[in-house]
Amino acid sequence: MQLDDKIISKLIEIDDKVDRCATKEDLKASEERVITVLDGHTATLERLDLERMAMITRFERVEDDIVALKNTPKR
């Protein structure tokens, strides 16, 4: 293979690689999909955190009720 043939072969190889690279539009679309999914996860986690806090508050009330019942004199 002559030098010119090697250069042309390499140029074709590089051109094929460039054609397979993602465009800015492809990357932007992927980024938007990822952000949408992460926003959904964030909303779910926030809702679960609120639910957890409500459950903790309820457990504390129940525990207080149990202590109060234990301390109530028997008839």
XYZ file of C-alpha atoms in Angstrom:
75
model
C 0.000 0.000 0.000
C 1.316 3.370 -0.900
C 1.282 6.364 1.373
C -1.599 7.973 -0.538
C -3.680 4.802 -0.152
C -2.970 4.696 3.594
C -3.975 8.328 3.977
C -7.197 7.797 2.020
C -7.983 4.641 4.010
C -7.425 6.443 7.296
C -9.495 9.407 6.117
C -12.403 7.097 5.244
C -12.090 5.394 8.645
C -12.151 8.738 10.466
C -15.078 9.931 8.344
C -17.055 6.796 9.288
C -16.333 7.415 12.983
C -17.463 11.033 12.706
C -20.703 9.922 11.020
C -21.432 7.613 13.973
C -20.920 10.382 16.556
C -24.008 11.817 18.197
C -25.104 15.245 17.082
C -25.832 18.122 19.444
C -29.551 17.533 18.865
C -29.189 13.848 19.808
C -27.332 14.772 22.981
C -29.881 17.453 23.869
C -32.753 14.978 23.420
C -30.968 12.437 25.620
C -30.276 15.093 28.234
C -33.942 16.120 28.280
C -35.050 12.490 28.732
C -32.616 12.023 31.616
C -33.740 15.252 33.277
C -37.401 14.238 32.912
C -36.733 10.870 34.545
C -34.704 12.466 37.347
C -37.465 15.017 37.966
C -39.908 12.132 38.330
C -37.598 10.364 40.775
C -37.151 13.569 42.760
C -40.919 14.058 43.032
C -41.348 10.460 44.190
C -38.602 10.809 46.796
C -40.065 14.063 48.098
C -43.493 12.425 48.429
C -41.983 9.423 50.219
C -40.090 11.722 52.574
C -43.303 13.562 53.471
C -45.054 10.253 54.033
C -42.193 9.074 56.244
C -42.377 12.234 58.336
C -46.148 11.823 58.723
C -45.673 8.214 59.836
C -43.035 9.222 62.395
C -45.393 11.857 63.799
C -48.223 9.314 63.976
C -45.980 6.737 65.690
C -44.974 9.334 68.274
C -48.650 10.079 68.995
C -49.443 6.384 69.356
C -46.457 5.898 71.671
C -47.611 8.866 73.774
C -51.102 7.351 73.948
C -49.644 4.012 75.062
C -47.596 5.693 77.802
C -50.659 7.644 78.941
C -52.739 4.457 79.055
C -50.058 2.647 81.045
C -49.944 5.498 83.553
C -53.722 5.656 83.947
C -54.824 4.213 87.284
C -56.793 0.996 87.029
C -60.372 1.016 88.299
